[in-house]
Amino acid sequence: MNLKPQSILVAGGGSTFTPGIVMMLLDNLDKFPIRQIKFYDNDEERQNKIADAIEILLKERAPEIAFSASVDPAEAFTDIDFVMAHIRVGKYQMREQDEKIPLKYGVIGQETCGPGGMAYGMRSIGGVLELIDYMEEYSPDAWMLNYSNPAAIVAEATRKLRPNSKIINICDMPVGIEYRMAEILGLKSRKDFVVRYYGLNHFGWWTDIRDHDGNDLMPKIKEWVKEHGYVTPSELEQQGNEEVEASWMHTYEKAKEVSWLDPETLPNTYLKYYFYPQDEVEVSNPEYTRANEVMDHREKNVFSMCNQVVNAGTAAQTQLEIDDHASYIVDLARSIAYNTRERMLLIVENNGSLVNFDPTAMVEIPCIITSNGPEPLVMGEIPRFQKGLMEQQVAVEKLVVEAWAEGSYQKLWQAITLSRTVPNARVAKQILDDLIEANKEFWPELS
Ligand code: NAD
Ligand code: G6P
Ligand code: MN
């Protein structure tokens, strides 16, 4: 097949994930040829540190690909087929606030769940809508593949406020867990099985996992998860994994207790924040949260490796690594570009796929991806336990988007109060007032 080469814009060019994604794209050029890569960010200095290294790397490894980095939307968004969007409005400094403010009140502090996730949502919505508007102005035929967080709130905002836009919201957590399931099963790849799954982003369950001959693989995985969570057999043997940080190992272990709530299904790891919020507060350090961990490790490492490439004038010795697990983004882009009809989990409008659930909710379910976009699959009726949890959480997400659109203090207070992670309305208000103060520069004014 003669595949038409694509033009890619990475929005959030200064992201810690950018080098890994570029290298993953280079690793997949046979399946997804590229004629141009552009970077866009609103922080020129940060983006340039990454871009200068990537320019050298591309010249050495794929000189046929045109490369540029810009903070000018017209320049960046013109002549683009796909926007790969991973921005973090407010950067790690604000993530730190999202995590530390709720923890002051004994409530979980997390990037996407609970009050921290809502605070991040109130910043992200405007940033992602702006990217959509630039894309529609300068490359109206392009698609945006968005994994900027908090994906659930961003997805609801784009559904409500940009209903006709060509944006697809996706999360890598199910992919990451499926890698672990493959290891637990002793299979080479997660592509050796097909899954049924339903839920919201960072809030879902696998209901069926079968190999290509139709054999049910769920019993074996369930048996393992009930005892060990998503810790893999080799991690168990070696008591950890050098590449996986301790906080993530804790999450994989905790999936054991999460799985006990429903023996019929297998859970997403993020449910731990909703089922055991107090346990998570207990293992958190209010003085040193995940944002600090990421700033001290991933951010430092990525920027210093880029700096080394620039100083050496070559990427020959670089330790920058391919983000192999991000290849799901190629699967998605390729399916749209070449109509390969890949089956993937996406965050899409329910519209009847979960028959007994709000048709306007943004749900995470399997879809067949065509060059016209996703065709969601029907996952049928969902049980009362999950339905109850999901209705509460969808209401939280919708209230945040309404609060942003209407500038409503009341609705954001309601949203925080409604979250399972928050004990009562008074605490919700204290957290909200602190978050407003911290987010002055980023949130719309609330009244
Ligand atoms: P990062 O802070 O290193 O990078 C984000 C970049 O976005 C920064 O360079 C920043 O300057 C830029 N930015 C901020 N606001 C912008 C705006 N309005 N316009 C253009 N650029 C803007 O963050 P990171 O840790 O690398 O993560 C990037 C994003 O990817 C986050 O939203 C993170 O939550 C998300 N993420 C999502 C998934 C998923 O599964 N959906 C997985 C991994 C990361
Ligand atoms: C998973 C989630 C992402 C989230 C990331 C946080 O991959 O699916 O949505 O952004 O974890 O990772 P970090 O290393 O930044 O804490
Ligand atoms: Mn995610």
Short mmCIF file of C-alpha atoms in Angstrom, two decimals, residues 33-393:
data_model
loop_
_atom_site.label_atom_id
_atom_site.label_comp_id
_atom_site.label_asym_id
_atom_site.label_seq_id
_atom_site.Cartn_x
_atom_site.Cartn_y
_atom_site.Cartn_z
CA PRO A 33 5.18 7.86 7.18
CA ILE A 34 5.78 11.49 8.13
CA ARG A 35 6.80 14.41 5.93
CA GLN A 36 6.81 17.11 8.60
CA ILE A 37 6.93 17.50 12.39
CA LYS A 38 6.16 20.83 14.02
CA PHE A 39 6.13 21.85 17.67
CA TYR A 40 3.84 24.42 19.25
CA ASP A 41 3.91 25.68 22.84
CA ASN A 42 3.16 28.96 24.57
CA ASP A 43 6.43 28.81 26.52
CA GLU A 44 9.13 29.50 23.97
CA GLU A 45 12.08 28.98 26.27
CA ARG A 46 10.86 25.61 27.53
CA GLN A 47 9.92 24.39 24.06
CA ASN A 48 13.27 25.47 22.55
CA LYS A 49 15.21 23.31 24.99
CA ILE A 50 13.44 20.25 23.63
CA ALA A 51 13.22 21.48 20.03
CA ASP A 52 16.95 22.21 19.73
CA ALA A 53 17.76 18.63 20.67
CA ILE A 54 15.05 17.13 18.47
CA GLU A 55 16.24 19.17 15.50
CA ILE A 56 19.69 17.58 15.80
CA LEU A 57 18.23 14.12 16.30
CA LEU A 58 15.93 14.41 13.28
CA LYS A 59 18.71 15.66 11.02
CA GLU A 60 20.71 12.56 11.93
CA ARG A 61 17.98 9.95 11.91
CA ALA A 62 15.32 11.17 9.46
CA PRO A 63 16.64 14.09 7.40
CA GLU A 64 13.71 13.80 4.99
CA ILE A 65 11.32 15.07 7.71
CA ALA A 66 10.93 18.86 7.81
CA PHE A 67 11.07 20.21 11.36
CA SER A 68 10.14 23.52 12.99
CA ALA A 69 9.12 24.84 16.39
CA SER A 70 7.03 27.94 16.92
CA VAL A 71 4.95 29.82 19.46
CA ASP A 72 3.01 31.50 16.66
CA PRO A 73 -0.32 29.70 16.12
CA ALA A 74 -0.59 30.64 12.43
CA GLU A 75 2.84 29.27 11.67
CA ALA A 76 2.42 26.15 13.80
CA PHE A 77 -1.11 25.12 12.81
CA THR A 78 -0.83 25.64 9.05
CA ASP A 79 -0.51 22.56 6.78
CA ILE A 80 -1.18 19.98 9.51
CA ASP A 81 -2.89 16.57 9.31
CA PHE A 82 -2.75 15.63 13.00
CA VAL A 83 -2.36 17.68 16.16
CA MET A 84 -1.03 15.53 18.99
CA ALA A 85 -2.02 17.58 22.02
CA HIS A 86 -0.44 17.19 25.44
CA ILE A 87 -0.45 20.56 27.13
CA ARG A 88 -0.38 21.22 30.86
CA VAL A 89 -1.84 24.65 31.54
CA GLY A 90 -0.07 26.03 34.61
CA LYS A 91 2.71 23.46 34.33
CA TYR A 92 4.09 21.50 37.30
CA GLN A 93 3.98 24.52 39.61
CA MET A 94 0.20 24.42 39.40
CA ARG A 95 0.03 20.61 39.54
CA GLU A 96 1.84 20.94 42.84
CA GLN A 97 -0.91 23.29 44.10
CA ASP A 98 -3.65 20.94 42.83
CA GLU A 99 -2.11 18.17 44.91
CA LYS A 100 -1.10 20.09 48.03
CA ILE A 101 -4.18 22.25 48.63
CA PRO A 102 -6.67 19.35 49.08
CA LEU A 103 -4.11 17.43 51.17
CA LYS A 104 -4.05 20.34 53.64
CA TYR A 105 -7.65 19.38 54.39
CA GLY A 106 -7.04 15.63 54.46
CA VAL A 107 -8.45 15.15 50.96
CA ILE A 108 -6.56 13.35 48.19
CA GLY A 109 -4.34 15.55 46.07
CA GLN A 110 -4.20 14.15 42.57
CA GLU A 111 -3.62 15.35 39.02
CA THR A 112 -6.96 14.17 37.59
CA CYS A 113 -9.12 12.93 40.50
CA GLY A 114 -10.93 14.90 43.19
CA PRO A 115 -10.58 18.66 43.73
CA GLY A 116 -7.08 18.76 42.20
CA GLY A 117 -8.39 17.28 38.97
CA MET A 118 -11.22 19.82 38.93
CA ALA A 119 -8.78 22.67 39.47
CA TYR A 120 -6.65 21.38 36.60
CA GLY A 121 -9.82 21.05 34.50
CA MET A 122 -10.70 24.69 35.11
CA ARG A 123 -7.27 25.58 33.65
CA SER A 124 -7.16 23.04 30.84
CA ILE A 125 -10.55 23.71 29.23
CA GLY A 126 -9.57 27.14 27.86
CA GLY A 127 -6.16 25.89 26.69
CA VAL A 128 -7.55 22.94 24.74
CA LEU A 129 -10.44 24.94 23.23
CA GLU A 130 -7.87 27.45 22.03
CA LEU A 131 -5.90 24.66 20.30
CA ILE A 132 -9.10 23.45 18.59
CA ASP A 133 -9.87 26.95 17.36
CA TYR A 134 -6.36 27.36 15.92
CA MET A 135 -6.60 23.98 14.23
CA GLU A 136 -9.98 24.82 12.70
CA GLU A 137 -8.71 28.17 11.49
CA TYR A 138 -5.42 27.07 9.95
CA SER A 139 -5.93 23.36 9.09
CA PRO A 140 -9.68 22.71 9.01
CA ASP A 141 -9.27 19.12 7.78
CA ALA A 142 -6.91 18.11 10.58
CA TRP A 143 -7.73 15.85 13.54
CA MET A 144 -6.67 16.53 17.09
CA LEU A 145 -5.62 13.54 19.15
CA ASN A 146 -5.84 14.87 22.66
CA TYR A 147 -4.34 13.37 25.76
CA SER A 148 -4.04 16.61 27.73
CA ASN A 149 -5.52 16.01 31.16
CA PRO A 150 -7.86 15.92 32.93
CA ALA A 151 -9.17 14.05 29.90
CA ALA A 152 -12.66 13.44 31.32
CA ILE A 153 -13.34 17.13 31.97
CA VAL A 154 -11.63 18.27 28.76
CA ALA A 155 -13.70 15.76 26.76
CA GLU A 156 -16.96 16.97 28.32
CA ALA A 157 -15.95 20.58 27.59
CA THR A 158 -15.24 19.85 23.94
CA ARG A 159 -18.53 17.89 23.59
CA LYS A 160 -20.51 20.77 25.03
CA LEU A 161 -18.62 23.78 23.73
CA ARG A 162 -17.12 22.56 20.41
CA PRO A 163 -19.59 19.80 19.41
CA ASN A 164 -18.50 19.54 15.79
CA SER A 165 -14.77 19.65 16.28
CA LYS A 166 -12.51 16.84 15.08
CA ILE A 167 -11.00 16.03 18.44
CA ILE A 168 -10.48 12.53 19.81
CA ASN A 169 -9.77 12.17 23.51
CA ILE A 170 -7.70 9.22 24.62
CA CYS A 171 -5.97 7.94 27.75
CA ASP A 172 -2.98 5.64 28.08
CA MET A 173 -3.92 4.06 31.41
CA PRO A 174 -5.97 1.17 29.97
CA VAL A 175 -3.14 0.55 27.46
CA GLY A 176 -0.62 0.50 30.31
CA ILE A 177 -2.74 -1.93 32.33
CA GLU A 178 -3.23 -4.16 29.28
CA TYR A 179 0.57 -4.37 28.90
CA ARG A 180 0.58 -5.73 32.45
CA MET A 181 -2.28 -8.14 31.70
CA ALA A 182 -0.31 -9.53 28.74
CA GLU A 183 2.65 -10.15 31.05
CA ILE A 184 0.45 -11.81 33.63
CA LEU A 185 -0.91 -14.09 30.89
CA GLY A 186 2.57 -14.79 29.49
CA LEU A 187 1.60 -13.28 26.11
CA LYS A 188 3.92 -11.25 23.90
CA SER A 189 1.56 -8.37 23.29
CA ARG A 190 -1.71 -6.79 24.40
CA LYS A 191 -2.66 -7.11 20.75
CA ASP A 192 -2.98 -10.85 21.34
CA PHE A 193 -6.36 -10.16 22.94
CA VAL A 194 -9.53 -8.13 22.39
CA VAL A 195 -11.32 -6.41 25.26
CA ARG A 196 -14.72 -5.17 26.28
CA TYR A 197 -14.58 -2.27 28.73
CA TYR A 198 -16.81 0.52 29.97
CA GLY A 199 -16.64 3.49 32.29
CA LEU A 200 -15.47 7.07 32.38
CA ASN A 201 -11.88 8.21 31.95
CA HIS A 202 -9.79 7.01 34.92
CA PHE A 203 -12.98 5.31 36.14
CA GLY A 204 -13.71 2.07 34.29
CA TRP A 205 -13.85 -1.74 34.18
CA TRP A 206 -12.91 -4.56 31.81
CA THR A 207 -15.78 -7.00 31.36
CA ASP A 208 -14.34 -9.41 28.82
CA ILE A 209 -10.87 -10.29 27.53
CA ARG A 210 -10.46 -12.94 24.85
CA ASP A 211 -7.68 -14.19 22.61
CA HIS A 212 -8.18 -14.26 18.85
CA ASP A 213 -9.55 -17.82 19.04
CA GLY A 214 -12.26 -16.62 21.41
CA ASN A 215 -10.81 -18.17 24.59
CA ASP A 216 -11.78 -16.34 27.77
CA LEU A 217 -8.65 -14.93 29.45
CA MET A 218 -10.47 -13.14 32.28
CA PRO A 219 -10.36 -16.00 34.85
CA LYS A 220 -6.56 -16.21 34.80
CA ILE A 221 -6.09 -12.44 35.09
CA LYS A 222 -8.73 -12.14 37.82
CA GLU A 223 -7.09 -14.86 39.85
CA TRP A 224 -3.79 -12.99 39.66
CA VAL A 225 -5.20 -9.51 40.34
CA LYS A 226 -7.19 -10.70 43.38
CA GLU A 227 -3.83 -11.59 44.99
CA HIS A 228 -1.26 -9.27 43.44
CA GLY A 229 -3.10 -6.43 41.75
CA TYR A 230 -1.42 -5.45 38.47
CA VAL A 231 2.10 -6.13 39.80
CA THR A 232 3.57 -8.45 37.16
CA PRO A 233 5.10 -11.87 37.92
CA SER A 234 8.62 -10.58 37.22
CA GLU A 235 8.12 -7.51 39.43
CA LEU A 236 6.85 -9.76 42.18
CA GLU A 237 9.92 -11.95 41.90
CA GLN A 238 12.33 -9.03 41.87
CA GLN A 239 10.31 -7.10 44.45
CA GLY A 240 9.83 -4.15 42.15
CA ASN A 241 10.93 -2.76 38.85
CA GLU A 242 13.74 -0.28 38.46
CA GLU A 243 11.88 1.55 35.73
CA VAL A 244 8.65 1.93 37.68
CA GLU A 245 8.63 4.46 40.51
CA ALA A 246 7.52 3.41 43.99
CA SER A 247 4.34 5.50 43.84
CA TRP A 248 3.24 3.66 40.69
CA MET A 249 4.14 0.27 42.20
CA HIS A 250 1.85 1.17 45.09
CA THR A 251 -0.94 1.90 42.59
CA TYR A 252 -0.50 -1.48 40.89
CA GLU A 253 -0.55 -3.23 44.26
CA LYS A 254 -3.61 -1.33 45.41
CA ALA A 255 -5.56 -2.60 42.38
CA LYS A 256 -5.85 -5.84 44.37
CA GLU A 257 -8.16 -4.23 46.95
CA VAL A 258 -9.95 -2.29 44.22
CA SER A 259 -10.73 -5.52 42.36
CA TRP A 260 -12.47 -7.05 45.41
CA LEU A 261 -15.43 -4.68 44.99
CA ASP A 262 -16.61 -6.49 41.87
CA PRO A 263 -15.42 -10.04 41.17
CA GLU A 264 -17.10 -9.98 37.74
CA THR A 265 -14.82 -7.30 36.24
CA LEU A 266 -11.26 -5.97 36.30
CA PRO A 267 -10.79 -2.36 37.42
CA ASN A 268 -8.87 0.70 36.25
CA THR A 269 -6.20 1.61 38.80
CA TYR A 270 -7.58 5.13 39.34
CA LEU A 271 -10.64 3.73 41.14
CA LYS A 272 -8.44 3.49 44.23
CA TYR A 273 -8.96 7.21 44.79
CA TYR A 274 -12.72 6.74 44.97
CA PHE A 275 -12.88 3.43 46.88
CA TYR A 276 -10.11 4.10 49.42
CA PRO A 277 -9.57 7.87 49.56
CA GLN A 278 -8.38 7.86 53.19
CA ASP A 279 -5.74 5.20 52.45
CA GLU A 280 -4.35 7.38 49.67
CA VAL A 281 -4.21 10.44 51.93
CA GLU A 282 -2.34 8.37 54.48
CA VAL A 283 0.39 7.35 52.04
CA SER A 284 0.72 10.90 50.66
CA ASN A 285 3.30 13.37 51.91
CA PRO A 286 1.65 16.81 51.89
CA GLU A 287 5.10 18.40 51.60
CA TYR A 288 6.29 16.26 48.69
CA THR A 289 3.71 15.07 46.17
CA ARG A 290 3.81 13.41 42.74
CA ALA A 291 4.47 16.82 41.11
CA ASN A 292 7.67 17.10 43.16
CA GLU A 293 8.64 13.56 42.23
CA VAL A 294 8.10 14.31 38.51
CA MET A 295 9.98 17.65 38.68
CA ASP A 296 12.91 15.98 40.47
CA HIS A 297 13.09 13.03 38.12
CA ARG A 298 11.34 12.95 34.74
CA GLU A 299 11.50 16.70 34.08
CA LYS A 300 15.15 17.02 35.18
CA ASN A 301 16.23 13.94 33.23
CA VAL A 302 14.48 14.84 29.98
CA PHE A 303 15.75 18.41 29.96
CA SER A 304 19.29 17.44 30.90
CA MET A 305 19.38 14.76 28.18
CA CYS A 306 18.20 17.35 25.65
CA ASN A 307 20.84 19.71 26.89
CA GLN A 308 23.52 17.05 26.41
CA VAL A 309 22.45 16.53 22.80
CA VAL A 310 22.68 20.27 22.14
CA ASN A 311 26.09 20.57 23.81
CA ALA A 312 27.46 17.55 21.97
CA GLY A 313 25.93 18.72 18.69
CA THR A 314 24.86 15.11 18.07
CA ALA A 315 22.22 12.67 19.32
CA ALA A 316 24.43 9.68 18.57
CA GLN A 317 25.05 8.94 22.27
CA THR A 318 21.72 10.15 23.60
CA GLN A 319 19.93 8.29 26.35
CA LEU A 320 16.59 9.77 25.33
CA GLU A 321 14.34 6.76 24.89
CA ILE A 322 11.50 5.77 22.62
CA ASP A 323 8.21 5.95 24.50
CA ASP A 324 7.20 2.59 23.14
CA HIS A 325 3.96 2.46 25.01
CA ALA A 326 2.85 5.68 23.27
CA SER A 327 2.62 3.72 20.01
CA TYR A 328 -1.15 3.59 20.66
CA ILE A 329 -1.14 7.16 19.30
CA VAL A 330 0.24 5.86 16.01
CA ASP A 331 -2.44 3.15 15.96
CA LEU A 332 -5.04 5.88 16.33
CA ALA A 333 -3.58 8.32 13.79
CA ARG A 334 -2.96 5.55 11.31
CA SER A 335 -6.50 4.30 11.60
CA ILE A 336 -7.83 7.75 10.72
CA ALA A 337 -5.25 8.41 7.99
CA TYR A 338 -5.51 5.02 6.27
CA ASN A 339 -8.85 3.69 7.51
CA THR A 340 -7.30 0.64 9.19
CA ARG A 341 -10.36 0.20 11.46
CA GLU A 342 -8.33 -0.31 14.62
CA ARG A 343 -10.32 -1.18 17.76
CA MET A 344 -9.34 1.07 20.69
CA LEU A 345 -10.72 2.53 23.90
CA LEU A 346 -11.64 6.19 23.45
CA ILE A 347 -13.50 8.82 25.45
CA VAL A 348 -16.65 9.48 23.40
CA GLU A 349 -20.24 10.64 23.87
CA ASN A 350 -22.26 7.68 25.18
CA ASN A 351 -25.17 8.15 22.82
CA GLY A 352 -26.73 4.77 23.69
CA SER A 353 -23.61 2.59 23.87
CA LEU A 354 -24.27 2.06 27.59
CA VAL A 355 -27.99 1.65 27.18
CA ASN A 356 -29.05 2.49 30.74
CA PHE A 357 -26.73 5.49 31.10
CA ASP A 358 -26.90 9.24 30.32
CA PRO A 359 -26.62 9.51 26.50
CA THR A 360 -24.74 12.83 26.83
CA ALA A 361 -22.05 11.50 29.19
CA MET A 362 -18.51 11.20 27.88
CA VAL A 363 -17.68 7.52 28.45
CA GLU A 364 -14.59 5.40 27.84
CA ILE A 365 -15.51 2.45 25.63
CA PRO A 366 -14.12 0.46 22.68
CA CYS A 367 -14.55 2.09 19.28
CA ILE A 368 -13.67 1.11 15.73
CA ILE A 369 -11.65 3.96 14.27
CA THR A 370 -12.28 4.84 10.65
CA SER A 371 -11.16 7.73 8.50
CA ASN A 372 -14.45 9.37 9.49
CA GLY A 373 -13.62 9.10 13.16
CA PRO A 374 -14.66 6.69 15.92
CA GLU A 375 -17.61 4.28 15.67
CA PRO A 376 -18.41 3.45 19.30
CA LEU A 377 -19.41 -0.14 20.11
CA VAL A 378 -22.43 -1.01 22.22
CA MET A 379 -21.39 -2.25 25.67
CA GLY A 380 -25.00 -2.79 26.76
CA GLU A 381 -26.43 -2.46 30.23
CA ILE A 382 -24.23 -1.65 33.20
CA PRO A 383 -24.80 -2.92 36.76
CA ARG A 384 -26.24 -0.79 39.58
CA PHE A 385 -22.96 -0.43 41.52
CA GLN A 386 -21.02 0.98 38.57
CA LYS A 387 -24.01 2.99 37.34
CA GLY A 388 -24.35 4.69 40.71
CA LEU A 389 -20.67 5.54 40.92
CA MET A 390 -20.53 6.76 37.33
CA GLU A 391 -23.64 8.94 37.61
CA GLN A 392 -22.13 10.74 40.58
CA GLN A 393 -18.79 11.19 38.82
#
